[in-house]
Coordinates of C-alpha atoms and ligand atoms in Angstrom, one line a residue:
M1 CA 0.1 -0.2 0.3
V2 CA 1.2 3.6 -0.7
A3 CA 0.7 6.2 1.5
R4 CA -1.4 8.9 0.1
V5 CA 0.3 12.0 -0.3
I6 CA -1.5 15.4 -0.4
P7 CA 1.0 18.0 -1.5
V8 CA 0.7 21.6 1.2
E9 CA 0.8 25.0 0.6
P10 CA 3.6 26.9 -0.8
F11 CA 5.5 27.9 2.3
D12 CA 8.4 30.1 3.9
L13 CA 9.7 27.7 6.9
V14 CA 12.3 29.5 8.8
V15 CA 14.5 27.4 11.0
F16 CA 16.0 29.2 14.3
G17 CA 19.1 27.2 15.2
A18 CA 19.4 25.7 11.6
T19 CA 22.8 24.7 12.2
G20 CA 22.0 22.7 15.6
D21 CA 21.5 19.2 16.9
L22 CA 17.9 19.0 16.4
A23 CA 17.4 20.8 13.3
R24 CA 20.4 18.4 11.4
R25 CA 19.0 15.4 13.3
K26 CA 15.4 15.6 13.1
I27 CA 14.0 18.8 11.6
L28 CA 15.6 18.5 7.9
P29 CA 15.8 15.1 7.5
S30 CA 11.8 15.1 8.0
L31 CA 11.6 17.8 5.3
F32 CA 13.8 15.9 3.2
R33 CA 11.5 13.1 3.5
R34 CA 8.5 14.8 3.1
F35 CA 10.3 16.3 -0.2
A36 CA 11.0 13.2 -1.9
E37 CA 7.1 12.0 -1.3
G38 CA 6.3 14.9 -3.1
Q39 CA 4.5 16.7 -0.6
M40 CA 6.9 20.0 -0.4
P41 CA 5.4 22.0 -3.5
P42 CA 7.9 24.2 -6.2
G43 CA 6.9 27.1 -4.2
A44 CA 7.8 25.5 -0.4
R45 CA 11.4 26.7 1.1
V46 CA 13.1 26.6 4.4
I47 CA 15.3 29.2 5.5
G48 CA 17.9 28.5 7.8
A49 CA 18.2 31.0 10.6
A50 CA 21.6 30.6 13.0
R51 CA 24.5 32.5 14.3
S52 CA 26.9 31.0 12.5
T53 CA 28.1 33.4 9.1
L54 CA 27.8 31.3 6.4
T55 CA 26.5 31.3 2.8
A56 CA 23.7 29.6 1.7
D57 CA 25.7 27.1 -0.5
T58 CA 27.7 26.3 3.2
F59 CA 24.7 25.8 4.8
R60 CA 23.2 23.2 1.8
D61 CA 26.7 21.5 2.8
H62 CA 26.0 21.5 6.1
I63 CA 23.0 20.1 5.6
A64 CA 23.7 17.3 2.9
A65 CA 26.3 15.9 6.0
A66 CA 23.5 15.7 8.0
L67 CA 21.1 14.0 5.8
D68 CA 23.9 11.4 4.9
E69 CA 24.1 10.9 8.8
H70 CA 20.6 11.0 10.1
L71 CA 18.6 9.3 7.1
G72 CA 18.8 6.1 7.9
G73 CA 18.0 2.9 5.8
A74 CA 18.9 2.9 2.2
A75 CA 20.9 5.8 0.7
P76 CA 19.0 8.3 -0.1
D77 CA 18.3 9.5 -3.9
R78 CA 21.3 11.8 -5.1
D79 CA 18.9 13.9 -7.5
A80 CA 16.0 14.0 -4.7
V81 CA 19.1 15.4 -2.2
A82 CA 20.3 17.9 -5.0
S83 CA 17.3 19.2 -5.6
F84 CA 16.1 19.2 -2.2
L85 CA 19.3 21.3 -1.5
Q86 CA 17.7 23.9 -4.1
R87 CA 15.1 24.6 -1.6
L88 CA 17.2 25.8 0.9
D89 CA 18.3 28.9 2.0
Y90 CA 20.8 30.7 4.8
V91 CA 20.4 33.6 7.0
A92 CA 22.9 34.9 9.3
L93 CA 21.0 36.1 12.1
D94 CA 21.4 36.9 15.8
A95 CA 18.0 37.6 17.5
G96 CA 19.6 40.8 19.0
D97 CA 20.8 42.5 15.7
E98 CA 19.1 43.8 13.3
T99 CA 20.9 43.3 10.7
G100 CA 20.3 39.9 10.4
W101 CA 16.8 40.1 10.9
R102 CA 16.5 42.8 8.0
A103 CA 17.7 40.4 5.7
L104 CA 15.6 37.6 6.8
A105 CA 12.4 40.3 6.2
A106 CA 13.8 40.7 2.7
R107 CA 13.8 36.9 1.9
M108 CA 10.0 36.4 3.3
R109 CA 7.9 36.3 0.8
P110 CA 4.0 37.5 1.2
D111 CA 2.3 35.6 -1.0
V112 CA 3.0 31.9 0.8
V113 CA 2.6 30.5 4.5
Q114 CA 5.1 31.6 6.4
A115 CA 6.1 29.6 9.7
H116 CA 8.4 30.0 12.2
Y117 CA 10.3 27.0 13.8
F118 CA 12.1 28.6 17.4
S119 CA 14.6 25.2 17.5
V120 CA 16.7 27.3 20.3
A121 CA 17.7 27.2 23.9
P122 CA 14.1 28.3 25.7
P123 CA 15.6 31.8 26.8
L124 CA 15.8 32.9 23.2
F125 CA 12.3 32.5 22.3
A126 CA 11.1 36.3 23.7
D127 CA 14.0 37.7 21.6
L128 CA 12.7 35.8 18.4
A129 CA 9.0 36.6 18.8
A130 CA 9.9 40.3 19.3
G131 CA 12.1 40.0 16.2
L132 CA 9.1 38.9 14.2
D133 CA 7.1 41.2 15.3
R134 CA 9.5 44.3 14.8
H135 CA 9.8 43.1 11.2
G136 CA 6.6 43.0 10.0
L137 CA 7.1 39.1 10.1
N138 CA 4.0 38.5 12.7
R139 CA 0.8 38.2 10.5
P140 CA -2.2 37.1 11.7
D141 CA -1.8 34.1 9.8
T142 CA 2.1 33.2 10.6
R143 CA 2.9 30.5 12.6
V144 CA 5.4 29.7 15.5
V145 CA 6.8 26.1 16.6
V146 CA 7.9 26.2 20.1
E147 CA 10.4 23.2 20.8
K148 CA 10.2 21.7 24.3
P149 CA 10.9 21.9 27.1
F150 CA 8.0 24.1 27.6
G151 CA 9.0 25.4 31.1
H152 CA 11.1 24.0 33.8
D153 CA 7.7 24.2 36.3
L154 CA 4.6 25.6 36.5
G155 CA 5.7 29.4 36.9
S156 CA 7.8 28.9 34.0
A157 CA 5.4 27.7 31.8
R158 CA 3.1 30.8 32.9
A159 CA 5.6 33.0 32.2
L160 CA 6.3 31.9 28.3
N161 CA 2.7 31.4 27.7
A162 CA 2.4 34.9 28.7
M163 CA 5.4 35.9 26.6
L164 CA 3.8 34.4 23.8
A165 CA 0.3 35.7 24.5
G166 CA 2.1 39.1 24.1
H167 CA 2.8 38.6 20.7
F168 CA 0.7 35.9 18.9
D169 CA -2.6 34.8 18.8
E170 CA -3.2 30.9 20.5
S171 CA -3.9 29.8 17.1
Q172 CA -0.7 30.9 15.7
V173 CA 1.4 28.7 18.6
Y174 CA 2.3 25.0 18.2
R175 CA 3.7 23.4 20.9
I176 CA 5.8 20.4 20.1
D177 CA 5.5 17.3 21.7
H178 CA 6.6 14.8 19.5
Y179 CA 5.1 11.7 20.9
L180 CA 1.9 13.0 19.6
G181 CA 3.4 12.5 15.9
K182 CA 4.3 9.0 16.1
E183 CA 2.2 6.9 14.0
T184 CA 1.1 4.6 16.8
V185 CA -0.1 7.6 19.0
Q186 CA -2.6 8.6 16.3
N187 CA -3.3 5.2 15.6
L188 CA -4.7 4.8 19.5
M189 CA -7.3 7.2 18.8
A190 CA -8.1 5.4 15.8
V191 CA -8.2 2.0 17.3
R192 CA -10.3 3.7 20.2
F193 CA -12.8 5.7 18.2
A194 CA -13.2 4.4 14.7
N195 CA -14.4 0.3 16.0
I196 CA -16.9 0.0 18.7
L197 CA -15.4 -3.0 19.9
F198 CA -12.8 -2.1 22.4
E199 CA -14.8 1.4 23.7
P200 CA -17.6 -0.1 25.8
L201 CA -14.9 -2.1 27.9
W202 CA -12.9 0.5 28.1
N203 CA -13.4 2.1 31.9
A204 CA -12.7 0.9 35.0
R205 CA -15.5 -1.7 35.1
F206 CA -13.7 -3.7 32.2
V207 CA -10.3 -2.5 32.6
D208 CA -7.8 -3.7 35.5
H209 CA -4.9 -1.5 35.2
V210 CA -2.7 0.1 32.0
Q211 CA 0.8 0.4 31.9
I212 CA 3.0 3.2 30.2
T213 CA 6.7 2.4 29.1
V214 CA 9.1 3.9 27.6
A215 CA 12.3 2.4 27.6
E216 CA 15.2 3.4 26.4
T217 CA 19.1 2.4 25.8
V218 CA 20.8 5.2 25.3
G219 CA 21.9 7.5 28.3
V220 CA 22.1 11.5 28.0
E221 CA 23.5 12.2 24.9
G222 CA 26.0 14.7 25.6
R223 CA 22.9 16.7 27.0
G224 CA 24.0 16.3 30.9
G225 CA 23.6 19.8 31.7
Y226 CA 20.3 19.9 30.4
Y227 CA 19.4 16.3 32.1
D228 CA 20.7 16.7 35.0
A229 CA 18.4 19.7 35.8
S230 CA 15.3 18.0 34.4
G231 CA 15.3 14.2 35.3
A232 CA 13.0 11.6 33.9
M233 CA 9.9 13.7 35.3
R234 CA 10.5 16.7 33.7
D235 CA 12.1 15.6 30.4
M236 CA 9.5 12.6 29.6
V237 CA 6.7 12.4 32.2
Q238 CA 5.0 15.7 32.5
N239 CA 4.9 15.5 28.3
H240 CA 5.3 12.5 26.4
L241 CA 4.0 9.9 29.0
M242 CA 1.5 12.5 30.0
Q243 CA 0.3 13.0 26.5
L244 CA -0.3 9.2 26.2
L245 CA -2.1 8.4 29.1
C246 CA -4.1 11.6 28.2
L247 CA -5.1 9.3 25.2
I248 CA -5.8 6.3 26.7
A249 CA -8.1 8.2 29.1
M250 CA -9.8 11.1 27.7
E251 CA -13.3 10.8 26.5
P252 CA -14.4 10.5 23.1
P253 CA -14.2 14.0 21.3
H254 CA -16.9 15.0 18.9
R255 CA -14.9 15.6 16.4
F256 CA -11.0 15.0 15.4
E257 CA -10.7 18.9 15.8
P258 CA -7.8 20.7 17.8
D259 CA -10.1 21.7 20.4
A260 CA -12.5 19.2 20.7
V261 CA -9.2 16.8 20.9
R262 CA -7.5 19.3 23.4
D263 CA -10.3 20.1 25.5
E264 CA -10.7 16.9 26.6
K265 CA -6.9 15.8 27.5
L266 CA -7.2 18.5 29.5
K267 CA -9.7 17.3 31.4
V268 CA -7.7 14.5 32.4
I269 CA -5.0 15.9 33.5
R270 CA -7.1 18.0 35.2
A271 CA -8.9 14.6 37.0
L272 CA -5.5 13.2 37.3
D273 CA -4.8 12.5 41.8
P274 CA -1.4 13.8 43.0
V275 CA 0.9 11.1 43.4
R276 CA 1.2 9.4 46.5
P277 CA 5.2 9.3 47.9
E278 CA 4.9 5.7 48.2
D279 CA 3.4 5.2 44.7
I280 CA 7.1 6.7 43.2
V281 CA 10.3 4.9 42.3
R282 CA 13.3 6.9 41.0
G283 CA 16.3 5.5 39.7
Q284 CA 19.6 6.4 38.6
Y285 CA 21.9 4.2 36.7
R286 CA 25.3 3.5 38.3
A287 CA 28.6 2.5 36.1
A288 CA 28.7 -0.9 35.3
G289 CA 30.2 -3.4 32.1
G290 CA 32.5 0.0 30.9
V291 CA 29.0 2.4 31.0
K292 CA 29.7 5.4 32.9
S293 CA 27.6 5.9 35.7
F294 CA 24.9 8.7 35.1
A295 CA 26.2 11.2 37.9
E296 CA 29.9 10.9 35.4
E297 CA 28.0 11.4 32.5
V298 CA 26.4 15.0 33.8
E299 CA 29.5 15.8 35.4
N300 CA 27.8 16.0 39.1
P301 CA 29.1 13.7 41.6
E302 CA 26.4 14.7 44.1
S303 CA 23.3 14.5 41.4
R304 CA 20.3 13.2 43.2
T305 CA 18.3 13.7 39.6
E306 CA 16.4 10.3 38.1
S307 CA 17.3 9.1 35.1
Y308 CA 14.3 6.5 35.2
I309 CA 11.1 6.9 37.3
A310 CA 7.8 4.3 37.8
L311 CA 4.7 6.0 39.4
R312 CA 1.2 4.8 40.1
V313 CA -1.3 7.1 38.6
G314 CA -5.0 7.9 39.6
V315 CA -7.6 9.1 37.3
S316 CA -10.4 10.4 39.4
S317 CA -13.1 10.5 36.7
W318 CA -16.0 8.2 36.3
R319 CA -14.5 6.0 33.7
W320 CA -11.6 5.6 35.6
K321 CA -11.7 5.7 39.2
G322 CA -10.6 2.6 40.4
T323 CA -7.7 1.3 37.7
P324 CA -4.1 2.4 38.3
F325 CA -2.1 3.9 35.7
Y326 CA 1.7 2.5 36.0
L327 CA 4.2 4.9 34.5
R328 CA 7.9 4.2 33.6
T329 CA 10.4 5.6 31.8
G330 CA 14.5 5.3 32.0
K331 CA 17.5 5.6 30.3
R332 CA 20.3 2.7 29.6
L333 CA 17.5 0.1 30.2
R334 CA 17.6 -3.3 28.5
A335 CA 15.6 -2.7 25.5
R336 CA 14.4 0.0 23.1
A337 CA 10.8 -0.7 23.6
S338 CA 7.8 1.7 24.5
E339 CA 4.4 0.5 24.6
I340 CA 1.0 1.2 26.1
A341 CA -1.1 -2.0 27.5
V342 CA -4.2 -2.3 28.6
T343 CA -5.1 -5.5 30.7
F344 CA -8.7 -6.1 31.1
R345 CA -9.9 -8.0 33.9
D346 CA -11.5 -11.8 34.0
P347 CA -14.6 -12.8 33.4
P348 CA -16.6 -13.3 36.6
H349 CA -16.9 -16.5 36.4
S350 CA -15.2 -19.4 34.6
I351 CA -17.1 -22.0 33.5
F352 CA -14.1 -24.3 33.0
G353 CA -13.6 -24.9 36.2
E354 CA -10.9 -22.9 38.9
D355 CA -8.5 -24.9 38.0
A356 CA -8.3 -23.7 34.2
P357 CA -5.3 -21.5 33.4
W358 CA -6.0 -18.0 32.9
R359 CA -4.4 -15.2 31.4
A360 CA -6.1 -11.6 31.4
N361 CA -7.0 -10.0 28.0
V362 CA -4.3 -7.9 26.9
L363 CA -4.1 -4.9 24.1
V364 CA -0.6 -4.0 23.7
I365 CA -0.1 -1.0 21.6
R366 CA 3.5 -0.8 20.5
L367 CA 4.9 2.5 19.9
Q368 CA 8.4 1.5 19.0
P369 CA 10.3 -0.8 17.4
D370 CA 8.0 -2.4 15.3
E371 CA 5.0 -0.6 15.6
G372 CA 1.8 -2.3 16.1
M373 CA -1.0 -3.5 18.0
T374 CA -1.6 -7.3 20.1
L375 CA -4.4 -8.6 21.7
R376 CA -4.0 -11.5 23.9
V377 CA -6.6 -13.6 23.7
M378 CA -7.9 -17.3 25.4
I379 CA -8.3 -20.1 23.1
K380 CA -8.8 -23.4 23.4
E381 CA -5.5 -26.1 22.8
P382 CA -6.4 -27.9 19.5
G383 CA -6.5 -31.8 19.6
P384 CA -8.6 -34.1 21.8
G385 CA -8.2 -34.3 25.5
G386 CA -10.6 -32.1 26.8
M387 CA -10.8 -28.3 27.4
R388 CA -7.5 -27.1 27.5
L389 CA -7.2 -23.3 27.5
K390 CA -4.2 -21.6 26.0
D391 CA -3.4 -17.5 25.4
V392 CA -2.1 -16.2 22.2
A393 CA -1.3 -13.2 20.9
L394 CA -3.0 -12.1 17.9
D395 CA -0.4 -9.9 16.7
M396 CA -0.4 -7.3 14.0
S397 CA 2.8 -5.4 12.9
F398 CA 1.2 -2.2 11.1
A399 CA 4.2 -2.4 8.4
E400 CA 3.7 -5.8 7.6
A401 CA -0.3 -5.1 7.6
L402 CA -0.4 -2.2 5.4
G403 CA 2.0 -3.6 3.0
G404 CA 6.0 -4.4 4.0
E405 CA 7.3 -1.6 2.0
M406 CA 5.4 1.2 3.6
H407 CA 7.6 3.4 5.8
I408 CA 6.5 4.7 9.0
P409 CA 7.1 8.3 8.8
D410 CA 8.8 10.4 11.5
A411 CA 6.9 12.2 14.0
Y412 CA 8.3 15.4 12.6
E413 CA 7.3 14.6 9.0
R414 CA 3.7 14.5 10.2
L415 CA 4.1 17.4 12.6
I416 CA 5.4 19.9 10.6
M417 CA 3.4 19.4 7.5
D418 CA 0.7 19.6 10.2
V419 CA 2.0 23.5 10.9
I420 CA 1.9 24.2 7.1
R421 CA -1.7 23.0 7.0
G422 CA -2.5 25.0 10.1
N423 CA -3.8 22.2 12.1
Q424 CA -3.1 22.4 15.6
T425 CA -5.3 19.1 16.9
L426 CA -1.5 17.4 17.6
F427 CA -0.1 20.5 19.3
M428 CA -0.5 20.9 23.0
R429 CA -2.4 24.0 23.9
G430 CA -1.1 26.9 26.6
D431 CA -3.7 25.5 29.0
E432 CA -2.8 21.8 28.9
V433 CA 0.8 22.4 29.5
E434 CA 0.3 24.3 32.4
A435 CA -2.2 21.5 34.0
A436 CA 0.6 18.9 33.3
W437 CA 3.1 21.1 35.4
A438 CA 0.8 21.5 38.0
W439 CA 0.2 18.3 38.4
T440 CA 4.4 17.6 38.4
D441 CA 5.4 20.4 40.4
P442 CA 4.2 18.9 43.6
V443 CA 5.4 15.4 42.9
I444 CA 8.6 17.1 42.6
A445 CA 8.8 18.8 45.6
G446 CA 7.4 16.0 47.6
W447 CA 10.4 13.6 47.1
E448 CA 12.5 17.2 47.2
A449 CA 11.3 18.1 50.6
R450 CA 11.9 14.8 51.2
G451 CA 15.4 14.6 50.6
D452 CA 15.2 11.5 48.5
R453 CA 17.9 9.9 46.6
P454 CA 17.2 7.6 43.2
H455 CA 17.7 4.1 43.6
P456 CA 20.9 2.9 42.0
Y457 CA 20.5 0.3 38.5
D458 CA 22.8 -1.4 36.5
P459 CA 22.6 -0.2 32.8
G460 CA 21.2 -2.7 30.7
S461 CA 18.7 -3.5 33.6
T462 CA 14.8 -3.3 33.5
G463 CA 15.5 -0.2 36.3
P464 CA 15.7 -0.3 40.2
E465 CA 14.8 -3.3 41.8
D466 CA 12.3 -1.0 44.0
A467 CA 10.3 -0.7 41.0
L468 CA 8.8 -4.2 40.8
M469 CA 7.6 -3.7 44.3
L470 CA 5.5 -0.8 43.4
M471 CA 3.5 -3.6 41.3
H472 CA 3.7 -6.7 43.8
R473 CA 2.2 -4.8 46.1
D474 CA -0.7 -4.5 44.1
G475 CA -0.6 -7.8 43.2
R476 CA 0.5 -6.9 39.7
R477 CA 3.9 -7.5 37.4
W478 CA 5.1 -5.3 35.3
R479 CA 5.6 -6.3 31.1
E480 CA 9.2 -7.6 30.1
I481 CA 11.1 -5.0 28.7
R482 CA 13.1 -6.8 25.6
Ligands
LIG501 C1 12.9 13.4 23.9 C2 13.8 13.3 25.2 O1 11.5 14.6 24.3 O2 12.7 12.6 23.6 C3 15.0 12.8 25.1 O3 14.1 14.9 25.6 C4 14.3 11.8 24.7 O4 15.6 12.6 26.4 C5 13.3 11.9 23.6 O5 15.3 10.4 24.6 C6 12.9 10.2 23.4 O6 12.0 10.5 22.0 P1 12.2 9.0 20.7 O7 11.4 9.3 19.7 O8 13.6 8.4 20.8 O9 11.2 8.1 22.0

């Protein structure tokens, strides 16, 4: 099956921070893929902006190297790369200096969609917003894309929202959480709301518990300073895992439209219970097998920052009261494996006798790798000899189901094209981010006040032992990370 590609309107997309890591690793490679798929029309251009004094040609060479390094898979078609590079331009711009801004303003075309991607450190956002205003680059239909971290806590997120609101209407602001652009995450909404099968069972009466796991094998990858000040709670739970929880727990929006979806997610965040201290396990990887410890990687021997966290979260709503959501995420774990597992309750009565082996039905949605879905069901083992029950997996890999060759797009491909289309459904609204911080802040303040230290765990393991207890205590088990 070939993906249907609908070209977007011609656009000028300015990428501030165009020589930075995110631009090289994600933004430009994603734009290239969309270009190669035919989604960028002839009038679409990408203008890199950064402080380095580069010519447009040097910038193109720089991006050509980034594509080689980060596209992955088969070598890209040389002609396609050459034509893509012709769509790139570059402006040397220091946010505080007018020369660069004037050069940028002169470059922008009035008759196309204009979008500005702030792929820079958050302290620069205000200067960029002000610069756009001063130079007539903030039209009512201009879009700005704001990367995470969106604040460090509720106060800073509010300040950031207020700053943005001083320049832009909310409809112009695209706050990225790249998890929302992942194909399987969007599929979660399709599975829930395009089928009748699951929704009647999707509540505390039938769902025993939900596990959300985002396991990574990488460490802090050269971002020690940022990560040591953030930790897994701020870096992953407040945004990515929270968004996954929202999509699982939210009520059906009346339409798949930005505010309808975001209103429902907001209600979930507001319904989250405060987390009790005994429902939090934090971990930090130690040195082992030639891998540096977290403290060494972030160059802070005293660090109490968590590189792993597991939480038991309650949702106080009619639908979910009584069904715990267990969240866990960590770095340097055994495998890169992210999934959502919805475990259903046991049937009320076993007609096969009390001794019949029993496994609960589980619906697993795999985010990565091998995006897909598995439903575990009980069947009868074939053959004579009585009614022997067995649980089997109805397994579907999206790539296979959709025809082997299909490339599953990177989250950024979808999200950047949505910005150009003017569709905010998969972006976070200001109030949503603030509500997420309002829930997160007291959790962090709690462990800081208690002086808790994270539990050590070995790189390549499944996290600290204590995280197992979080489940055992409730008579449940984590799913394997493999
Ligand atoms: C980022 C975090 O937002 O998400 C990183 O800052 C993390 O620490 C990354 O590694 C994980 O993203 P993905 O798409 O690889 O699961």
